[in-house]
mmCIF file of C-alpha atoms and ligand atoms in Angstrom:
data_model
loop_
_atom_site.group_PDB
_atom_site.id
_atom_site.type_symbol
_atom_site.label_atom_id
_atom_site.label_comp_id
_atom_site.label_asym_id
_atom_site.label_seq_id
_atom_site.Cartn_x
_atom_site.Cartn_y
_atom_site.Cartn_z
ATOM 1 C CA UNK L 22 -10.709 8.843 23.345
ATOM 2 C CA UNK L 23 -10.843 7.293 19.878
ATOM 3 C CA UNK L 24 -10.275 3.523 19.981
ATOM 4 C CA UNK L 25 -8.351 1.591 17.331
ATOM 5 C CA UNK L 26 -7.671 -2.089 16.752
ATOM 6 C CA UNK L 27 -4.454 -2.900 14.866
ATOM 7 C CA UNK L 28 -4.375 -6.467 13.501
ATOM 8 C CA UNK L 29 -0.819 -7.600 12.769
ATOM 9 C CA UNK L 30 0.553 -5.289 15.508
ATOM 10 C CA UNK L 31 3.364 -7.767 16.173
ATOM 11 C CA UNK L 32 4.630 -7.214 12.639
ATOM 12 C CA UNK L 33 6.704 -4.571 10.895
ATOM 13 C CA UNK L 34 4.168 -2.014 9.593
ATOM 14 C CA UNK L 35 1.587 -2.811 12.306
ATOM 15 C CA UNK L 36 4.195 -2.086 15.009
ATOM 16 C CA UNK L 37 4.971 1.314 13.477
ATOM 17 C CA UNK L 38 1.258 2.058 13.007
ATOM 18 C CA UNK L 39 0.598 1.453 16.715
ATOM 19 C CA UNK L 40 3.266 4.065 17.549
ATOM 20 C CA UNK L 41 1.694 6.556 15.134
ATOM 21 C CA UNK L 42 -1.814 6.061 16.598
ATOM 22 C CA UNK L 43 -0.462 6.492 20.134
ATOM 23 C CA UNK L 44 1.210 9.762 19.059
ATOM 24 C CA UNK L 45 -2.191 10.861 17.691
ATOM 25 C CA UNK L 46 -3.786 10.216 21.099
ATOM 26 C CA UNK L 47 -5.687 6.969 20.449
ATOM 27 C CA UNK L 48 -6.440 4.084 22.812
ATOM 28 C CA UNK L 49 -4.974 1.111 20.898
ATOM 29 C CA UNK L 50 -5.378 -2.653 21.102
ATOM 30 C CA UNK L 51 -2.859 -4.679 19.133
ATOM 31 C CA UNK L 52 -3.540 -8.261 18.014
ATOM 32 C CA UNK L 53 -1.161 -10.783 16.490
ATOM 33 C CA UNK L 54 -0.168 -14.449 16.524
ATOM 34 C CA UNK L 55 3.077 -13.456 18.208
ATOM 35 C CA UNK L 56 4.501 -10.547 20.223
ATOM 36 C CA UNK L 57 6.630 -7.998 18.347
ATOM 37 C CA UNK L 58 10.130 -9.449 17.911
ATOM 38 C CA UNK L 59 12.146 -6.243 17.943
ATOM 39 C CA UNK L 60 10.434 -3.665 20.156
ATOM 40 C CA UNK L 61 7.993 -3.814 23.072
ATOM 41 C CA UNK L 62 4.531 -2.943 21.746
ATOM 42 C CA UNK L 63 3.298 0.547 22.594
ATOM 43 C CA UNK L 64 -0.328 -0.611 22.395
ATOM 44 C CA UNK L 65 -2.462 -0.088 25.510
ATOM 45 C CA UNK L 66 -3.439 -3.747 25.280
ATOM 46 C CA UNK L 67 -1.969 -6.595 23.222
ATOM 47 C CA UNK L 68 -3.834 -9.868 22.577
ATOM 48 C CA UNK L 69 -2.260 -13.003 21.134
ATOM 49 C CA UNK L 70 -4.943 -14.396 18.805
ATOM 50 C CA UNK L 71 -5.085 -16.371 15.570
ATOM 51 C CA UNK L 72 -7.349 -14.308 13.308
ATOM 52 C CA UNK L 73 -8.064 -17.240 10.962
ATOM 53 C CA UNK L 74 -10.661 -18.239 13.573
ATOM 54 C CA UNK L 75 -13.899 -16.162 13.506
ATOM 55 C CA UNK L 76 -14.342 -16.501 17.308
ATOM 56 C CA UNK L 77 -10.933 -14.897 17.767
ATOM 57 C CA UNK L 78 -11.896 -12.098 15.367
ATOM 58 C CA UNK L 79 -14.955 -11.423 17.547
ATOM 59 C CA UNK L 80 -12.804 -11.405 20.697
ATOM 60 C CA UNK L 81 -10.298 -9.050 19.054
ATOM 61 C CA UNK L 82 -13.114 -6.680 18.048
ATOM 62 C CA UNK L 83 -14.930 -6.647 21.408
ATOM 63 C CA UNK L 84 -14.050 -3.910 23.903
ATOM 64 C CA UNK L 85 -14.357 -4.527 27.634
ATOM 65 C CA UNK L 86 -17.627 -2.538 27.744
ATOM 66 C CA UNK L 87 -19.086 -4.913 25.130
ATOM 67 C CA UNK L 88 -18.891 -2.341 22.316
ATOM 68 C CA UNK L 89 -16.529 -2.315 19.373
ATOM 69 C CA UNK L 90 -13.780 -0.071 17.978
ATOM 70 C CA UNK L 91 -14.071 3.301 16.210
ATOM 71 C CA UNK L 92 -11.371 2.249 13.740
ATOM 72 C CA UNK L 93 -9.969 -1.125 12.670
ATOM 73 C CA UNK L 94 -6.680 -1.486 10.773
ATOM 74 C CA UNK L 95 -6.300 -4.957 9.210
ATOM 75 C CA UNK L 96 -2.603 -5.624 8.516
ATOM 76 C CA UNK L 97 -2.336 -9.250 9.691
ATOM 77 C CA UNK L 98 -1.064 -11.514 6.909
ATOM 78 C CA UNK L 99 1.073 -14.578 6.319
ATOM 79 C CA UNK L 100 3.671 -12.912 4.152
ATOM 80 C CA UNK L 101 7.329 -12.301 3.356
ATOM 81 C CA UNK L 102 9.629 -11.409 0.466
ATOM 82 C CA UNK L 103 9.692 -13.141 -2.933
ATOM 83 C CA UNK L 104 11.617 -16.108 -1.477
ATOM 84 C CA UNK L 105 8.764 -16.826 0.940
ATOM 85 C CA UNK L 106 5.852 -16.021 -1.395
ATOM 86 C CA UNK L 107 7.217 -18.299 -4.114
ATOM 87 C CA UNK L 108 7.360 -21.411 -1.885
ATOM 88 C CA UNK L 109 4.382 -20.796 0.455
ATOM 89 C CA UNK L 110 1.630 -20.092 -2.070
ATOM 90 C CA UNK L 111 -0.916 -22.469 -0.466
ATOM 91 C CA UNK L 112 -0.326 -21.023 3.021
ATOM 92 C CA UNK L 113 -0.552 -17.469 1.665
ATOM 93 C CA UNK L 114 -3.856 -18.147 -0.137
ATOM 94 C CA UNK L 115 -5.380 -20.187 2.688
ATOM 95 C CA UNK L 116 -4.337 -18.202 5.759
ATOM 96 C CA UNK L 117 -4.798 -14.716 4.344
ATOM 97 C CA UNK L 118 -8.212 -15.465 2.805
ATOM 98 C CA UNK L 119 -9.430 -16.801 6.178
ATOM 99 C CA UNK L 120 -8.119 -13.782 8.113
ATOM 100 C CA UNK L 121 -9.575 -11.285 5.645
ATOM 101 C CA UNK L 122 -12.969 -12.990 5.262
ATOM 102 C CA UNK L 123 -13.541 -13.414 8.981
ATOM 103 C CA UNK L 124 -12.230 -9.996 9.952
ATOM 104 C CA UNK L 125 -14.294 -8.068 7.368
ATOM 105 C CA UNK L 126 -17.437 -10.099 8.074
ATOM 106 C CA UNK L 127 -17.178 -9.874 11.878
ATOM 107 C CA UNK L 128 -16.247 -6.173 11.914
ATOM 108 C CA UNK L 129 -19.159 -5.297 9.607
ATOM 109 C CA UNK L 130 -21.621 -7.407 11.604
ATOM 110 C CA UNK L 131 -20.470 -5.810 14.883
ATOM 111 C CA UNK L 132 -20.979 -2.299 13.505
ATOM 112 C CA UNK L 133 -17.379 -1.058 13.135
ATOM 113 C CA UNK L 134 -17.724 2.377 11.481
ATOM 114 C CA UNK L 135 -14.280 2.566 9.755
ATOM 115 C CA UNK L 136 -12.164 -0.317 8.464
ATOM 116 C CA UNK L 137 -8.747 -0.170 6.785
ATOM 117 C CA UNK L 138 -7.394 -3.009 4.650
ATOM 118 C CA UNK L 139 -3.696 -3.302 3.668
ATOM 119 C CA UNK L 140 -3.517 -4.437 0.057
ATOM 120 C CA UNK L 141 -0.481 -4.474 -2.232
ATOM 121 C CA UNK L 142 0.658 -3.371 -5.686
ATOM 122 C CA UNK L 143 1.127 -7.130 -6.228
ATOM 123 C CA UNK L 144 -2.486 -7.011 -7.481
ATOM 124 C CA UNK L 145 -1.187 -5.482 -10.764
ATOM 125 C CA UNK L 146 0.231 -7.308 -13.791
ATOM 126 C CA UNK L 147 3.932 -7.157 -14.706
ATOM 127 C CA UNK L 148 5.101 -4.077 -16.650
ATOM 128 C CA UNK L 149 7.861 -2.970 -19.024
ATOM 129 C CA UNK L 150 10.390 -0.437 -17.605
ATOM 130 C CA UNK L 151 9.262 2.378 -19.958
ATOM 131 C CA UNK L 152 5.473 1.906 -19.610
ATOM 132 C CA UNK L 153 3.346 4.851 -18.448
ATOM 133 C CA UNK L 154 1.936 4.545 -14.910
ATOM 134 C CA UNK L 155 -1.035 2.304 -14.155
ATOM 135 C CA UNK L 156 -3.944 3.827 -12.237
ATOM 136 C CA UNK L 157 -5.950 1.961 -9.591
ATOM 137 C CA UNK L 158 -8.671 0.850 -12.035
ATOM 138 C CA UNK L 159 -6.027 -0.757 -14.298
ATOM 139 C CA UNK L 160 -5.741 -3.694 -11.873
ATOM 140 C CA UNK L 161 -8.767 -5.099 -13.756
ATOM 141 C CA UNK L 162 -8.633 -7.158 -16.019
ATOM 142 C CA UNK L 163 -6.374 -8.847 -13.526
ATOM 143 C CA UNK L 164 -3.179 -10.804 -14.044
ATOM 144 C CA UNK L 165 -1.124 -10.646 -10.815
ATOM 145 C CA UNK L 166 2.307 -12.259 -10.951
ATOM 146 C CA UNK L 167 1.787 -14.382 -7.807
ATOM 147 C CA UNK L 168 -0.870 -15.937 -5.542
ATOM 148 C CA UNK L 169 -0.248 -13.335 -2.828
ATOM 149 C CA UNK L 170 -1.478 -10.683 -5.288
ATOM 150 C CA UNK L 171 -4.547 -12.734 -6.273
ATOM 151 C CA UNK L 172 -5.556 -13.120 -2.623
ATOM 152 C CA UNK L 173 -5.124 -9.367 -2.014
ATOM 153 C CA UNK L 174 -7.392 -8.625 -4.975
ATOM 154 C CA UNK L 175 -10.024 -11.039 -3.671
ATOM 155 C CA UNK L 176 -9.751 -9.602 -0.151
ATOM 156 C CA UNK L 177 -10.196 -6.046 -1.465
ATOM 157 C CA UNK L 178 -13.476 -7.158 -3.035
ATOM 158 C CA UNK L 179 -14.592 -9.050 0.085
ATOM 159 C CA UNK L 180 -13.903 -6.001 2.256
ATOM 160 C CA UNK L 181 -15.720 -3.607 -0.089
ATOM 161 C CA UNK L 182 -18.712 -5.968 -0.368
ATOM 162 C CA UNK L 183 -19.100 -6.181 3.439
ATOM 163 C CA UNK L 184 -18.683 -2.424 3.608
ATOM 164 C CA UNK L 185 -21.546 -1.921 1.137
ATOM 165 C CA UNK L 186 -23.832 -4.483 2.787
ATOM 166 C CA UNK L 187 -23.401 -3.188 6.362
ATOM 167 C CA UNK L 188 -22.678 0.512 5.769
ATOM 168 C CA UNK L 189 -19.078 0.200 7.044
ATOM 169 C CA UNK L 190 -16.685 2.827 5.643
ATOM 170 C CA UNK L 191 -13.808 0.929 4.005
ATOM 171 C CA UNK L 192 -10.405 2.373 3.078
ATOM 172 C CA UNK L 193 -7.879 0.329 1.079
ATOM 173 C CA UNK L 194 -4.229 1.130 0.372
ATOM 174 C CA UNK L 195 -2.114 -0.805 -2.115
ATOM 175 C CA UNK L 196 1.348 -0.557 -0.541
ATOM 176 C CA UNK L 197 4.519 -0.502 -2.607
ATOM 177 C CA UNK L 198 7.616 -2.188 -1.087
ATOM 178 C CA UNK L 199 7.971 -0.834 2.415
ATOM 179 C CA UNK L 200 11.252 -0.882 4.362
ATOM 180 C CA UNK L 201 12.733 0.450 7.595
ATOM 181 C CA UNK L 202 13.938 -0.631 11.035
ATOM 182 C CA UNK L 203 12.098 -3.201 13.189
ATOM 183 C CA UNK L 204 11.064 -5.516 10.358
ATOM 184 C CA UNK L 205 12.113 -9.070 9.393
ATOM 185 C CA UNK L 206 15.821 -8.994 8.413
ATOM 186 C CA UNK L 207 16.696 -12.716 8.487
ATOM 187 C CA UNK L 208 14.979 -16.122 8.617
ATOM 188 C CA UNK L 209 13.399 -16.238 5.123
ATOM 189 C CA UNK L 210 10.567 -13.680 5.371
ATOM 190 C CA UNK L 211 12.747 -10.589 4.898
ATOM 191 C CA UNK L 212 12.206 -8.450 1.807
ATOM 192 C CA UNK L 213 14.873 -7.200 -0.625
ATOM 193 C CA UNK L 214 16.031 -3.989 1.178
ATOM 194 C CA UNK L 215 16.442 -5.819 4.521
ATOM 195 C CA UNK L 216 18.092 -8.867 2.895
ATOM 196 C CA UNK L 217 20.606 -6.676 1.058
ATOM 197 C CA UNK L 218 21.364 -4.630 4.200
ATOM 198 C CA UNK L 219 21.965 -7.886 6.117
ATOM 199 C CA UNK L 220 24.268 -9.339 3.455
ATOM 200 C CA UNK L 221 26.318 -6.131 3.324
ATOM 201 C CA UNK L 222 26.473 -5.903 7.122
ATOM 202 C CA UNK L 223 27.637 -9.532 7.391
ATOM 203 C CA UNK L 224 30.362 -9.502 4.734
ATOM 204 C CA UNK L 225 33.965 -8.391 5.321
ATOM 205 C CA UNK L 226 35.176 -5.158 3.715
ATOM 206 C CA UNK L 227 36.397 -6.129 0.206
ATOM 207 C CA UNK L 228 34.147 -9.225 0.048
ATOM 208 C CA UNK L 229 31.270 -10.172 -2.305
ATOM 209 C CA UNK L 230 27.524 -10.618 -1.824
ATOM 210 C CA UNK L 231 25.056 -12.660 -3.912
ATOM 211 C CA UNK L 232 21.908 -10.837 -5.150
ATOM 212 C CA UNK L 233 18.979 -12.594 -6.858
ATOM 213 C CA UNK L 234 18.254 -11.732 -10.514
ATOM 214 C CA UNK L 235 20.310 -9.462 -12.782
ATOM 215 C CA UNK L 236 19.777 -6.115 -11.017
ATOM 216 C CA UNK L 237 17.513 -4.620 -13.709
ATOM 217 C CA UNK L 238 14.131 -5.117 -11.946
ATOM 218 C CA UNK L 239 12.616 -1.712 -11.184
ATOM 219 C CA UNK L 240 10.852 -0.808 -7.927
ATOM 220 C CA UNK L 241 9.737 1.986 -5.607
ATOM 221 C CA UNK L 242 10.748 1.570 -1.942
ATOM 222 C CA UNK L 243 8.755 3.466 0.682
ATOM 223 C CA UNK L 244 10.124 4.263 4.129
ATOM 224 C CA UNK L 245 7.846 2.939 6.881
ATOM 225 C CA UNK L 246 7.193 6.334 8.588
ATOM 226 C CA UNK L 247 5.945 7.759 5.278
ATOM 227 C CA UNK L 248 3.782 4.694 4.644
ATOM 228 C CA UNK L 249 2.177 4.865 8.090
ATOM 229 C CA UNK L 250 1.482 8.576 7.592
ATOM 230 C CA UNK L 251 -0.240 7.666 4.297
ATOM 231 C CA UNK L 252 -2.382 4.997 6.005
ATOM 232 C CA UNK L 253 -3.510 7.529 8.612
ATOM 233 C CA UNK L 254 -4.392 10.221 6.056
ATOM 234 C CA UNK L 255 -6.237 7.747 3.850
ATOM 235 C CA UNK L 256 -8.228 6.328 6.767
ATOM 236 C CA UNK L 257 -9.509 9.828 7.593
ATOM 237 C CA UNK L 258 -10.180 10.854 3.997
ATOM 238 C CA UNK L 259 -13.248 10.386 1.829
ATOM 239 C CA UNK L 260 -11.360 8.446 -0.889
ATOM 240 C CA UNK L 261 -13.448 5.412 -1.856
ATOM 241 C CA UNK L 262 -11.871 2.320 -3.432
ATOM 242 C CA UNK L 263 -8.228 1.171 -3.525
ATOM 243 C CA UNK L 264 -5.453 3.806 -3.430
ATOM 244 C CA UNK L 265 -1.808 3.258 -4.484
ATOM 245 C CA UNK L 266 0.537 4.184 -1.631
ATOM 246 C CA UNK L 267 4.230 4.636 -2.408
ATOM 247 C CA UNK L 268 6.762 7.252 -3.487
ATOM 248 C CA UNK L 269 7.942 8.387 -6.907
ATOM 249 C CA UNK L 270 11.639 7.448 -6.593
ATOM 250 C CA UNK L 271 11.910 4.522 -9.044
ATOM 251 C CA UNK L 272 15.179 2.608 -8.852
ATOM 252 C CA UNK L 273 16.609 -0.633 -10.188
ATOM 253 C CA UNK L 274 17.652 -3.372 -7.779
ATOM 254 C CA UNK L 275 21.270 -2.592 -8.808
ATOM 255 C CA UNK L 276 20.763 1.027 -7.647
ATOM 256 C CA UNK L 277 19.249 -0.160 -4.375
ATOM 257 C CA UNK L 278 22.265 -2.445 -3.790
ATOM 258 C CA UNK L 279 24.656 0.398 -4.643
ATOM 259 C CA UNK L 280 22.907 2.698 -2.146
ATOM 260 C CA UNK L 281 23.285 0.104 0.628
ATOM 261 C CA UNK L 282 26.972 -0.406 -0.197
ATOM 262 C CA UNK L 283 27.651 3.354 -0.183
ATOM 263 C CA UNK L 284 25.879 3.804 3.135
ATOM 264 C CA UNK L 285 27.903 0.933 4.674
ATOM 265 C CA UNK L 286 31.218 2.566 3.702
ATOM 266 C CA UNK L 287 32.563 -0.863 2.613
ATOM 267 C CA UNK L 288 34.001 -1.903 -0.764
ATOM 268 C CA UNK L 289 31.859 -4.828 -1.908
ATOM 269 C CA UNK L 290 31.466 -6.804 -5.132
ATOM 270 C CA UNK L 291 28.011 -7.924 -6.273
ATOM 271 C CA UNK L 292 27.378 -11.344 -7.811
ATOM 272 C CA UNK L 293 23.975 -11.664 -9.489
ATOM 273 C CA UNK L 294 22.627 -15.208 -9.079
ATOM 274 C CA UNK L 295 19.392 -16.966 -10.162
ATOM 275 C CA UNK L 296 16.541 -16.552 -7.654
ATOM 276 C CA UNK L 297 12.882 -15.512 -7.342
ATOM 277 C CA UNK L 298 12.801 -11.841 -8.385
ATOM 278 C CA UNK L 299 9.117 -11.266 -9.190
ATOM 279 C CA UNK L 300 7.980 -8.733 -11.786
ATOM 280 C CA UNK L 301 10.303 -6.775 -14.077
ATOM 281 C CA UNK L 302 8.948 -3.266 -13.478
ATOM 282 C CA UNK L 303 6.511 -1.236 -11.396
ATOM 283 C CA UNK L 304 5.087 2.218 -12.179
ATOM 284 C CA UNK L 305 1.855 3.392 -10.585
ATOM 285 C CA UNK L 306 -0.048 6.646 -10.525
ATOM 286 C CA UNK L 307 0.071 8.340 -7.113
ATOM 287 C CA UNK L 308 -2.485 11.017 -8.034
ATOM 288 C CA UNK L 309 -5.110 9.749 -5.565
ATOM 289 C CA UNK L 310 -2.881 9.626 -2.475
ATOM 290 C CA UNK L 311 -1.205 12.912 -3.477
ATOM 291 C CA UNK L 312 -4.655 14.523 -3.610
ATOM 292 C CA UNK L 313 -4.596 14.163 0.211
ATOM 293 C CA UNK L 314 -1.405 16.232 0.421
ATOM 294 C CA UNK L 315 0.682 13.102 1.061
ATOM 295 C CA UNK L 316 4.210 12.846 -0.198
ATOM 296 C CA UNK L 317 7.181 10.873 1.146
ATOM 297 C CA UNK L 318 9.549 12.863 3.348
ATOM 298 C CA UNK L 319 12.360 10.296 3.611
ATOM 299 C CA UNK L 320 14.599 9.778 0.549
ATOM 300 C CA UNK L 321 15.808 6.276 -0.342
ATOM 301 C CA UNK L 322 19.330 7.202 0.748
ATOM 302 C CA UNK L 323 18.238 8.498 4.145
ATOM 303 C CA UNK L 324 15.808 5.594 4.697
ATOM 304 C CA UNK L 325 18.451 3.028 3.759
ATOM 305 C CA UNK L 326 20.964 4.723 6.083
ATOM 306 C CA UNK L 327 18.512 4.376 9.009
ATOM 307 C CA UNK L 328 17.623 0.784 8.067
ATOM 308 C CA UNK L 329 21.243 -0.253 7.535
ATOM 309 C CA UNK L 330 22.301 1.087 10.931
ATOM 310 C CA UNK L 331 19.503 -0.891 12.616
ATOM 311 C CA UNK L 332 20.245 -4.147 10.735
ATOM 312 C CA UNK L 333 23.996 -3.781 11.322
ATOM 313 C CA UNK L 334 23.253 -3.559 15.066
ATOM 314 C CA UNK L 335 21.044 -6.691 14.856
ATOM 315 C CA UNK L 336 23.837 -8.590 13.055
ATOM 316 C CA UNK L 337 26.373 -7.538 15.709
ATOM 317 C CA UNK L 338 23.997 -8.522 18.510
ATOM 318 C CA UNK L 339 23.242 -11.934 16.958
ATOM 319 C CA UNK L 340 26.995 -12.637 16.621
ATOM 320 C CA UNK L 341 27.463 -11.911 20.313
ATOM 321 C CA UNK L 342 24.728 -14.545 20.833
HETATM 322 P P1 NAD D 407 4.682 -8.645 8.805
HETATM 323 O O1 NAD D 407 4.826 -10.072 8.429
HETATM 324 O O2 NAD D 407 5.816 -7.988 9.509
HETATM 325 O O3 NAD D 407 3.354 -8.431 9.676
HETATM 326 C C1 NAD D 407 2.215 -9.209 9.520
HETATM 327 C C2 NAD D 407 1.813 -9.734 10.891
HETATM 328 O O4 NAD D 407 0.612 -10.512 10.764
HETATM 329 C C3 NAD D 407 2.883 -10.644 11.523
HETATM 330 O O5 NAD D 407 3.314 -10.130 12.769
HETATM 331 C C4 NAD D 407 2.166 -11.972 11.688
HETATM 332 O O6 NAD D 407 2.517 -12.683 12.880
HETATM 333 C C5 NAD D 407 0.698 -11.540 11.720
HETATM 334 N N1 NAD D 407 -0.175 -12.664 11.397
HETATM 335 C C6 NAD D 407 -0.010 -13.604 10.423
HETATM 336 N N2 NAD D 407 -0.995 -14.515 10.484
HETATM 337 C C7 NAD D 407 -1.801 -14.152 11.517
HETATM 338 C C8 NAD D 407 -2.965 -14.729 12.071
HETATM 339 N N3 NAD D 407 -3.487 -15.858 11.592
HETATM 340 N N4 NAD D 407 -3.532 -14.105 13.130
HETATM 341 C C9 NAD D 407 -2.991 -12.972 13.663
HETATM 342 N N5 NAD D 407 -1.873 -12.383 13.155
HETATM 343 C C10 NAD D 407 -1.285 -12.979 12.102
HETATM 344 O O7 NAD D 407 4.324 -7.859 7.451
HETATM 345 P P2 NAD D 407 4.272 -6.292 7.157
HETATM 346 O O8 NAD D 407 5.361 -5.997 6.223
HETATM 347 O O9 NAD D 407 4.162 -5.534 8.426
HETATM 348 O O10 NAD D 407 2.896 -6.204 6.352
HETATM 349 C C11 NAD D 407 1.688 -5.733 6.931
HETATM 350 C C12 NAD D 407 0.600 -5.765 5.871
HETATM 351 O O11 NAD D 407 0.979 -4.960 4.753
HETATM 352 C C13 NAD D 407 0.315 -7.159 5.305
HETATM 353 O O12 NAD D 407 -1.050 -7.290 5.054
HETATM 354 C C14 NAD D 407 1.092 -7.157 4.003
HETATM 355 O O13 NAD D 407 0.543 -8.074 3.079
HETATM 356 C C15 NAD D 407 0.909 -5.721 3.546
HETATM 357 N N6 NAD D 407 1.939 -5.270 2.616
HETATM 358 C C16 NAD D 407 3.239 -5.133 3.043
HETATM 359 C C17 NAD D 407 4.208 -4.683 2.147
HETATM 360 C C18 NAD D 407 5.639 -4.493 2.574
HETATM 361 O O14 NAD D 407 6.452 -4.052 1.759
HETATM 362 N N7 NAD D 407 6.011 -4.789 3.813
HETATM 363 C C19 NAD D 407 3.862 -4.416 0.812
HETATM 364 C C20 NAD D 407 2.545 -4.593 0.402
HETATM 365 C C21 NAD D 407 1.585 -4.997 1.326
#
């Protein structure tokens, strides 16, 4: 049986990745600082470990027979939406650099054959709405909009360097905004799709919701099942270097908000208010990931409908206490 370690298995994408690997017939160990908040983990084994500590990385990577894993998926990170990233820049730089340095170093030293690192399109500079797509190599010369993006760029290089030195096969995806059920939806770490779903679910029919910015920022939102499928294909491909992973359906924040409102069936007014919105536009080439036959199967409307239903149920449950 192929063995896989999923770091960050108590989180949103890591939790969904564990399910995917189990469906593919793997033996899976999940590791995180905390258990999954929204669903019992489907991992065969789940260890609570702080991966900023190299001893804990070694423990995470050691199987009971003393060997190590066939595949390691590194998704653990101190992260959240723009609200979190803008106030926690020291924590983001410090904690994520430690996790990524110690995990890549320890995995390479222990002889892990295949290692996946979850990067982000936050490594790219800001763009104008009508600019042609940027390809992976256009991340350099670098000018990320925030410290989270700078750390991801550094960690990509760390991971590739350890891969070269120790002969470890490294695969890197730069995720675009990912959304879906069983992710943070309240508490400050939630990202835009979840925050908007929550606000719409909480407000009375006919009420108003505040949305940060002016609605013109342009993004691609990728449903979590599609993203996890992309991670799996990339891990088993021969694509070297970072690969953009996200769909082609570019929408403004105003269009995202409108989709949520339509799905909810409520009549709601939108008040745009000042807040941390991040870059103005995103547009990346998907040629590399598409070369693996990957394309998203879930439209924004369908994905938002599934996410809204889940968040609406969470809101109802939290009101019942
Ligand atoms: P998440 O916050 O839901 O999951 C990350 C998990 O890492 C959390 O459960 C957290 O407890 C864990 N973690 C944090 N510090 C740790 C530590 N010291 N030791 C062990 N575990 C620790 O985030 P997510 O959305 O599932 O993101 C997964 C990965 O994908 C991250 O690396 C993130 O940067 C990257 N990414 C996500 C998106 C997105 O849209 N969600 C976009 C680009 C990149």
